Short mmCIF file of C-alpha atoms and ligand atoms in Angstrom, two decimals:
data_model
loop_
_atom_site.label_atom_id
_atom_site.label_comp_id
_atom_site.label_asym_id
_atom_site.label_seq_id
_atom_site.Cartn_x
_atom_site.Cartn_y
_atom_site.Cartn_z
CA MET A 296 -26.98 35.62 55.05
CA ALA A 297 -29.43 38.08 53.57
CA ILE A 298 -32.68 39.79 54.49
CA LEU A 299 -35.43 39.21 51.93
CA VAL A 300 -37.46 42.40 51.45
CA THR A 301 -40.78 41.86 49.65
CA GLY A 302 -42.21 45.05 48.19
CA GLY A 303 -38.79 46.67 48.52
CA ALA A 304 -39.43 49.15 45.69
CA GLY A 305 -42.42 50.69 47.47
CA TYR A 306 -42.57 53.74 49.68
CA ILE A 307 -41.71 52.23 53.08
CA GLY A 308 -39.84 49.30 51.53
CA SER A 309 -37.38 51.50 49.63
CA HIS A 310 -36.55 53.60 52.71
CA THR A 311 -36.05 50.43 54.75
CA CYS A 312 -33.72 48.99 52.07
CA VAL A 313 -31.56 52.14 52.33
CA GLU A 314 -31.26 51.82 56.11
CA LEU A 315 -30.54 48.07 55.90
CA LEU A 316 -27.78 48.62 53.34
CA ASN A 317 -26.35 51.50 55.38
CA GLU A 318 -26.21 49.20 58.41
CA GLY A 319 -24.26 46.63 56.40
CA TYR A 320 -27.04 44.09 55.88
CA GLU A 321 -27.16 42.09 52.66
CA ILE A 322 -30.58 42.34 51.06
CA VAL A 323 -32.52 40.55 48.35
CA VAL A 324 -35.49 42.48 47.00
CA VAL A 325 -38.62 41.19 45.29
CA ASP A 326 -41.34 43.43 43.86
CA ASN A 327 -43.95 43.17 41.10
CA PHE A 328 -44.08 46.97 40.59
CA SER A 329 -47.88 46.93 40.99
CA ASN A 330 -47.63 50.16 42.99
CA SER A 331 -43.96 51.11 42.58
CA LYS A 332 -41.35 51.82 39.91
CA PRO A 333 -38.00 50.21 39.04
CA GLU A 334 -36.51 53.68 39.31
CA SER A 335 -36.77 53.55 43.11
CA LEU A 336 -34.42 50.55 43.17
CA LYS A 337 -31.83 52.38 41.13
CA ARG A 338 -32.03 55.25 43.55
CA ILE A 339 -31.56 52.96 46.56
CA SER A 340 -28.28 51.90 44.94
CA GLU A 341 -27.40 55.49 44.15
CA ILE A 342 -27.98 56.66 47.74
CA THR A 343 -26.12 53.79 49.39
CA GLY A 344 -23.50 53.10 46.71
CA LYS A 345 -24.42 49.42 47.10
CA LEU A 346 -25.71 46.72 44.81
CA PHE A 347 -28.25 44.05 45.63
CA PRO A 348 -30.10 41.26 43.85
CA PHE A 349 -33.60 42.00 42.68
CA TYR A 350 -36.35 39.74 41.34
CA GLN A 351 -39.34 41.18 39.50
CA MET A 352 -42.07 38.80 40.59
CA ASP A 353 -45.25 38.36 42.57
CA VAL A 354 -45.19 36.70 45.98
CA LEU A 355 -48.17 34.68 44.77
CA ASP A 356 -45.85 33.00 42.24
CA LYS A 357 -44.65 29.95 44.18
CA LYS A 358 -42.14 28.85 41.56
CA ALA A 359 -40.47 32.24 41.46
CA LEU A 360 -40.44 32.49 45.25
CA ASP A 361 -38.88 29.04 45.49
CA GLN A 362 -36.15 30.23 43.14
CA VAL A 363 -35.43 33.24 45.37
CA PHE A 364 -35.06 31.05 48.44
CA SER A 365 -32.95 28.46 46.64
CA GLU A 366 -30.60 31.01 45.06
CA ASN A 367 -29.99 33.05 48.22
CA THR A 368 -29.29 32.31 51.87
CA ILE A 369 -32.16 34.10 53.55
CA GLU A 370 -31.98 34.71 57.28
CA ALA A 371 -35.15 36.77 57.77
CA VAL A 372 -37.95 38.32 55.76
CA ILE A 373 -39.40 41.83 55.94
CA HIS A 374 -42.76 41.54 54.22
CA PHE A 375 -44.09 44.80 52.74
CA ALA A 376 -45.64 43.47 49.53
CA GLY A 377 -49.38 44.03 49.47
CA SER A 378 -52.20 46.29 48.33
CA LYS A 379 -52.95 49.28 50.54
CA ALA A 380 -55.75 51.54 49.27
CA VAL A 381 -58.79 51.52 51.54
CA GLY A 382 -61.29 52.69 48.89
CA GLU A 383 -60.02 50.22 46.30
CA SER A 384 -60.27 47.39 48.83
CA VAL A 385 -64.00 48.08 49.14
CA SER A 386 -64.45 47.81 45.34
CA ILE A 387 -62.21 44.78 44.74
CA PRO A 388 -62.06 42.90 48.05
CA LEU A 389 -61.12 39.56 46.50
CA ALA A 390 -57.97 41.04 44.98
CA TYR A 391 -57.04 42.33 48.45
CA TYR A 392 -57.63 38.97 50.13
CA GLN A 393 -55.68 37.31 47.32
CA ASN A 394 -52.66 39.66 47.33
CA ASN A 395 -52.41 40.33 51.02
CA VAL A 396 -53.71 37.23 52.79
CA ILE A 397 -52.91 34.48 50.27
CA GLY A 398 -49.60 36.19 49.37
CA THR A 399 -48.52 36.07 53.02
CA VAL A 400 -49.60 32.43 53.40
CA ILE A 401 -47.55 31.45 50.34
CA LEU A 402 -44.56 33.39 51.63
CA CYS A 403 -44.77 31.70 55.04
CA GLU A 404 -45.06 28.26 53.44
CA MET A 405 -41.89 28.95 51.49
CA MET A 406 -40.13 30.27 54.59
CA LYS A 407 -41.14 27.10 56.43
CA ASN A 408 -39.85 24.90 53.58
CA TYR A 409 -36.48 26.61 53.79
CA GLY A 410 -36.36 26.76 57.59
CA VAL A 411 -36.50 30.57 57.65
CA LYS A 412 -38.61 31.55 60.63
CA ASN A 413 -37.82 35.20 61.27
CA LEU A 414 -40.44 37.59 59.95
CA VAL A 415 -41.14 41.30 60.26
CA PHE A 416 -44.64 42.02 59.00
CA SER A 417 -45.88 45.35 57.72
CA SER A 418 -49.14 45.80 59.61
CA SER A 419 -51.04 49.01 60.22
CA ALA A 420 -52.85 51.02 62.86
CA THR A 421 -55.88 50.29 60.70
CA VAL A 422 -56.24 47.05 62.75
CA TYR A 423 -57.61 49.22 65.58
CA GLY A 424 -60.55 50.25 63.38
CA ALA A 425 -62.05 53.71 63.90
CA THR A 426 -61.45 53.77 67.64
CA ASP A 427 -61.47 57.12 69.39
CA GLN A 428 -59.76 55.74 72.46
CA VAL A 429 -56.34 57.42 72.61
CA PRO A 430 -53.49 56.89 73.03
CA ILE A 431 -53.77 53.53 71.31
CA THR A 432 -51.78 50.77 72.99
CA GLU A 433 -51.08 47.37 71.48
CA ASP A 434 -53.82 46.03 73.77
CA THR A 435 -56.51 48.37 72.47
CA MET A 436 -59.38 46.36 71.03
CA LEU A 437 -58.85 45.27 67.43
CA GLY A 438 -61.53 45.51 64.77
CA ALA A 439 -61.02 46.48 61.17
CA VAL A 440 -63.67 48.51 59.35
CA ASN A 441 -62.87 47.80 55.70
CA PRO A 442 -61.47 44.93 53.56
CA TYR A 443 -57.94 46.39 53.57
CA GLY A 444 -57.95 46.57 57.36
CA ARG A 445 -59.41 43.07 57.58
CA THR A 446 -56.56 41.66 55.46
CA LYS A 447 -54.03 43.12 57.93
CA LEU A 448 -55.96 41.80 60.89
CA MET A 449 -56.38 38.34 59.33
CA ILE A 450 -52.69 38.16 58.55
CA GLU A 451 -51.82 39.08 62.14
CA GLU A 452 -54.08 36.24 63.32
CA ILE A 453 -52.63 33.78 60.80
CA LEU A 454 -49.14 34.64 62.02
CA ARG A 455 -50.19 34.11 65.63
CA ASP A 456 -51.59 30.67 64.73
CA LEU A 457 -48.36 29.85 62.92
CA SER A 458 -46.26 30.78 65.93
CA GLU A 459 -48.62 28.82 68.18
CA SER A 460 -48.10 25.73 66.03
CA ASP A 461 -44.31 26.02 65.98
CA GLU A 462 -42.53 27.95 68.69
CA THR A 463 -39.37 28.41 66.64
CA TRP A 464 -40.95 31.24 64.65
CA SER A 465 -40.03 34.83 65.62
CA ILE A 466 -42.45 37.40 64.30
CA ALA A 467 -42.82 41.16 64.74
CA LEU A 468 -46.09 42.80 63.68
CA LEU A 469 -45.37 46.47 63.07
CA ARG A 470 -48.47 48.64 63.27
CA TYR A 471 -47.67 51.82 61.42
CA PHE A 472 -49.48 55.04 62.18
CA ASN A 473 -49.34 57.66 59.35
CA PRO A 474 -46.08 57.40 57.40
CA VAL A 475 -45.00 60.66 55.71
CA GLY A 476 -41.78 62.36 54.63
CA ALA A 477 -39.00 61.15 52.40
CA HIS A 478 -35.29 60.43 52.41
CA ARG A 479 -33.14 63.53 53.11
CA SER A 480 -31.52 63.22 49.70
CA GLY A 481 -34.84 63.94 47.98
CA ARG A 482 -34.17 60.93 45.74
CA ILE A 483 -36.76 58.51 47.13
CA GLY A 484 -40.20 59.28 48.49
CA GLU A 485 -43.90 58.53 48.16
CA ASP A 486 -45.14 58.24 44.57
CA PRO A 487 -48.88 57.57 44.73
CA ASN A 488 -50.77 56.40 41.66
CA GLY A 489 -53.18 59.07 40.40
CA ILE A 490 -54.78 61.51 42.82
CA PRO A 491 -53.53 60.82 46.35
CA ASN A 492 -55.95 59.52 48.98
CA ASN A 493 -53.72 60.46 51.91
CA LEU A 494 -53.22 63.91 53.36
CA MET A 495 -49.48 64.59 53.00
CA PRO A 496 -49.05 63.66 49.34
CA TYR A 497 -52.21 65.64 48.61
CA ILE A 498 -50.91 68.75 50.39
CA SER A 499 -47.53 68.52 48.66
CA GLN A 500 -49.14 68.18 45.24
CA VAL A 501 -51.20 71.30 45.94
CA ALA A 502 -48.02 73.12 47.05
CA VAL A 503 -46.17 72.17 43.86
CA GLY A 504 -49.15 73.26 41.72
CA LYS A 505 -50.27 69.83 40.47
CA LEU A 506 -53.56 70.01 42.37
CA GLU A 507 -55.58 73.16 42.91
CA SER A 508 -56.93 72.91 46.39
CA LEU A 509 -57.16 70.55 49.36
CA ASN A 510 -60.49 69.23 50.58
CA ILE A 511 -60.47 69.01 54.36
CA PHE A 512 -62.79 66.22 55.43
CA GLY A 513 -64.73 67.78 58.30
CA SER A 514 -64.08 70.63 60.74
CA ASP A 515 -66.56 69.61 63.42
CA TYR A 516 -64.62 66.81 65.09
CA PRO A 517 -64.12 67.06 68.86
CA THR A 518 -60.45 68.01 68.38
CA LYS A 519 -58.36 71.14 69.03
CA ASP A 520 -59.47 72.89 65.80
CA GLY A 521 -62.23 70.57 64.61
CA THR A 522 -60.13 68.76 62.00
CA GLY A 523 -58.93 65.15 62.26
CA VAL A 524 -55.86 64.41 64.38
CA ARG A 525 -53.27 61.77 63.40
CA ASP A 526 -49.89 60.46 64.48
CA TYR A 527 -47.66 61.28 61.50
CA ILE A 528 -44.37 59.44 61.49
CA HIS A 529 -41.32 60.15 59.33
CA VAL A 530 -40.70 57.26 56.94
CA VAL A 531 -37.00 57.12 57.87
CA ASP A 532 -37.90 56.72 61.56
CA LEU A 533 -40.31 54.01 60.48
CA ALA A 534 -37.56 52.30 58.44
CA MET A 535 -35.28 52.36 61.49
CA GLY A 536 -38.06 50.66 63.46
CA HIS A 537 -37.78 47.70 61.07
CA LEU A 538 -34.08 47.35 61.79
CA LYS A 539 -34.78 47.36 65.53
CA ALA A 540 -37.54 44.76 65.07
CA LEU A 541 -35.15 42.62 63.05
CA GLU A 542 -32.61 42.71 65.88
CA LYS A 543 -35.35 41.83 68.33
CA ILE A 544 -36.67 38.77 66.49
CA ARG A 545 -33.15 37.41 66.23
CA SER A 546 -33.10 37.13 70.02
CA LYS A 547 -36.72 36.50 70.96
CA ARG A 548 -39.19 33.87 69.76
CA GLY A 549 -42.96 34.21 69.45
CA VAL A 550 -45.16 36.98 68.08
CA ASP A 551 -45.19 40.59 69.22
CA ALA A 552 -47.07 43.60 67.92
CA TYR A 553 -45.52 47.07 68.14
CA ASN A 554 -47.03 50.47 67.45
CA LEU A 555 -44.72 52.59 65.32
CA GLY A 556 -45.72 56.21 65.69
CA THR A 557 -44.40 59.30 67.46
CA GLY A 558 -46.99 59.34 70.23
CA SER A 559 -48.11 62.86 69.24
CA GLY A 560 -51.13 63.90 67.23
CA TYR A 561 -51.40 66.79 64.77
CA SER A 562 -54.54 68.13 63.13
CA VAL A 563 -55.08 68.54 59.39
CA LEU A 564 -54.88 72.33 59.81
CA GLU A 565 -51.63 72.09 61.76
CA MET A 566 -50.11 70.00 58.97
CA VAL A 567 -51.32 72.49 56.35
CA GLU A 568 -49.80 75.42 58.29
CA GLU A 569 -46.48 73.66 58.81
CA PHE A 570 -46.30 72.74 55.14
CA GLU A 571 -47.07 76.31 54.09
CA GLN A 572 -44.30 77.59 56.33
CA VAL A 573 -41.73 75.08 55.11
CA SER A 574 -42.56 75.41 51.42
CA GLY A 575 -43.37 79.11 51.30
CA GLN A 576 -46.41 78.18 49.20
CA SER A 577 -50.00 78.76 50.17
CA ILE A 578 -52.21 75.68 50.37
CA PRO A 579 -55.77 76.71 49.49
CA TYR A 580 -58.39 74.47 51.08
CA THR A 581 -62.13 73.94 51.34
CA ILE A 582 -63.88 72.34 54.27
CA VAL A 583 -66.10 69.51 53.02
CA GLU A 584 -68.11 66.68 54.58
CA ARG A 585 -66.42 64.15 56.84
CA ARG A 586 -64.97 61.15 55.00
CA ALA A 587 -66.81 57.93 55.86
CA GLY A 588 -64.88 55.70 58.23
CA ASP A 589 -62.52 58.42 59.55
CA ALA A 590 -61.82 58.60 63.27
CA ALA A 591 -61.60 62.02 64.93
CA ILE A 592 -58.32 61.39 66.65
CA CYS A 593 -55.71 58.69 66.47
CA TYR A 594 -52.26 58.54 68.02
CA ALA A 595 -50.07 55.83 69.41
CA ASP A 596 -48.81 54.87 72.80
CA VAL A 597 -45.24 54.01 71.82
CA THR A 598 -44.03 52.74 75.19
CA LYS A 599 -43.73 49.14 74.06
CA ALA A 600 -41.55 49.89 71.04
CA ARG A 601 -39.38 52.16 73.18
CA ASN A 602 -38.95 49.65 75.99
CA GLU A 603 -38.72 46.43 74.02
CA LEU A 604 -37.18 47.49 70.71
CA GLY A 605 -35.14 50.42 72.01
CA TRP A 606 -36.70 52.49 69.24
CA SER A 607 -38.39 55.85 69.15
CA ALA A 608 -39.05 58.39 66.43
CA THR A 609 -36.72 61.39 66.41
CA ARG A 610 -38.03 63.45 63.48
CA GLY A 611 -40.79 65.99 64.06
CA ILE A 612 -43.39 67.50 61.72
CA HIS A 613 -41.02 70.24 60.54
CA GLU A 614 -38.61 67.66 59.16
CA MET A 615 -41.49 65.57 57.81
CA CYS A 616 -42.74 68.56 55.80
CA GLU A 617 -39.24 69.65 54.72
CA ASP A 618 -38.33 66.22 53.39
CA THR A 619 -41.70 65.72 51.69
CA TRP A 620 -41.31 69.10 50.03
CA ARG A 621 -37.74 68.42 48.83
CA TRP A 622 -38.87 65.11 47.30
CA GLN A 623 -41.95 66.73 45.71
CA GLN A 624 -40.01 69.65 44.25
CA ASN A 625 -37.23 67.49 42.85
CA ASN A 626 -39.66 64.91 41.50
CA PRO A 627 -42.90 66.69 40.62
CA GLU A 628 -43.96 63.70 38.52
CA GLY A 629 -42.67 61.10 40.99
CA TYR A 630 -40.50 58.38 39.46
CA SER A 631 -41.59 59.35 35.98
CA GLU A 632 -39.81 58.56 32.72
CA GLU A 633 -38.61 62.15 32.70
CA SER A 634 -36.97 61.93 36.11
CA LYS A 635 -35.44 58.63 35.02
CA ILE A 636 -33.72 60.23 32.05
CA LYS A 637 -32.55 63.17 34.11
CA GLN A 638 -31.04 60.82 36.62
CA GLU A 639 -29.37 58.57 34.10
CA THR A 640 -27.39 61.46 32.71
CA ARG A 641 -26.47 62.62 36.19
CA SER A 642 -25.47 59.53 38.08
CA PRO A 643 -22.62 57.26 37.07
CA VAL A 644 -23.43 54.93 40.02
CA LEU A 645 -26.61 54.00 38.26
CA LYS A 646 -25.12 51.92 35.47
CA THR A 647 -23.25 49.63 37.84
CA ALA A 648 -26.34 49.26 39.95
CA VAL A 649 -28.55 48.38 37.01
CA GLY A 650 -26.18 45.55 36.13
CA LEU A 651 -27.06 43.81 39.32
CA PHE A 652 -30.83 43.86 39.01
CA MET A 653 -31.92 40.36 38.13
CA SER A 654 -35.28 39.98 36.54
CA HIS A 655 -37.02 36.71 37.14
C1 UD1 B 800 -55.62 56.20 55.89
C2 UD1 B 800 -56.47 54.97 55.85
C3 UD1 B 800 -55.82 53.91 56.73
C4 UD1 B 800 -54.42 53.63 56.23
C5 UD1 B 800 -53.63 54.93 56.20
C6 UD1 B 800 -52.29 54.70 55.54
C7 UD1 B 800 -58.78 55.68 55.41
C8 UD1 B 800 -60.14 55.85 55.99
N1 UD1 B 800 -57.82 55.27 56.28
O1 UD1 B 800 -55.55 56.65 57.24
O2 UD1 B 800 -56.59 52.72 56.70
O3 UD1 B 800 -53.79 52.71 57.08
O4 UD1 B 800 -54.31 55.92 55.45
O5 UD1 B 800 -51.49 55.83 55.65
O6 UD1 B 800 -58.55 55.87 54.24
N2 UD1 B 800 -57.65 64.29 55.03
C9 UD1 B 800 -58.23 65.42 54.50
N3 UD1 B 800 -58.17 65.59 53.15
C10 UD1 B 800 -57.56 64.71 52.30
C11 UD1 B 800 -56.97 63.55 52.86
C12 UD1 B 800 -57.05 63.38 54.24
O7 UD1 B 800 -58.80 66.25 55.22
O8 UD1 B 800 -57.55 64.92 51.08
C13 UD1 B 800 -57.68 64.10 56.51
C14 UD1 B 800 -58.40 62.86 56.98
O9 UD1 B 800 -59.76 63.10 57.19
C15 UD1 B 800 -57.63 62.54 58.27
C16 UD1 B 800 -56.20 63.03 57.98
O10 UD1 B 800 -56.33 63.96 56.92
O11 UD1 B 800 -58.13 63.28 59.34
C17 UD1 B 800 -55.27 61.93 57.54
O12 UD1 B 800 -55.84 61.21 56.45
P1 UD1 B 800 -55.03 60.10 55.65
O13 UD1 B 800 -53.70 60.63 55.27
O14 UD1 B 800 -55.90 59.61 54.54
O15 UD1 B 800 -54.77 58.95 56.72
P2 UD1 B 800 -55.81 58.15 57.63
O16 UD1 B 800 -57.22 58.49 57.33
O17 UD1 B 800 -55.37 58.31 59.05
#
């Protein structure tokens, strides 16, 4: 019995694959590499010393998805695959509705056909919109403010309808706050396309000298130092949350949403200072206008995840910055061709692992 991980080569997906393999789960990974690289899969194998089947395909491709379900005995699905850039979703909304919403519908149809009714869905705190009501509980009013957020909200509603129609489904909706950090090994981490939109990858690219200076979006928010406050969560803690959710849906039917955050908020300036301390580099910055759509302050109430999943984050901002910095220093170009060559000459595990990757 295996766990199907869609989008398993991506940032959160790859870290979750590592934790699943470490826990002894069998996994099957699908990814279309639209926002990830094959290299991350090789590194999952390298870190864990384990092999797993992989299909390069789109979840929109029904025939390919059917093949995955018919060739493997799938027990549950962790669904990460989807598009995630807020700005891009405003320019190409149809692509977002297609990839995220239609992709999830197709996946659920296939799960239904094969009698697989356990699903962990990668949602986001973005479903709370730009609320300033903190801490945010799972009962805080929902309301997305951009197409990306609306796709997450629509999917949550679709999954609730599905569960309503057939009580044998077990679904966890995981609402991530701000995922940062990287695996301790420095081998896998966040590899954004082009100039990063999010704070942590931007800071770390300034620290490593790839970008000159950080723009801080506003210093007149009603927060401790005027800059935006967020609930940053280490990606390995987040990955562990998926394992706990998986355990939960094996024993409980219906749909439940869980906030995955630390419950603490840090300002942009606090993150900059911590990163400077950890890296020993200075992070020059300029205060600019607020970014449209940004909330002043956003952090989670994590009581539900703690009580019902038995999960809470254990890694603080020091570790988040340390691990981000290790990843950034070791992989200044992300999973580039260069880092691929370097790794191939260094790791004998790699060749065995490559042998197992099955391309659709
Ligand atoms: C953003 C998305 C959110 C998504 C999340 C994924 C927007 C409006 N929101 O959240 O939908 O779920 O990423 O992780 O894009 N900041 C700067 N300078 C920068 C980048 C960010 O000052 O170059 C500030 C922001 O104003 C904010 C904080 O840093 O106060 C965090 O920003 P970011 O990392 O982009 O995350 P969110 O805006 O919380």
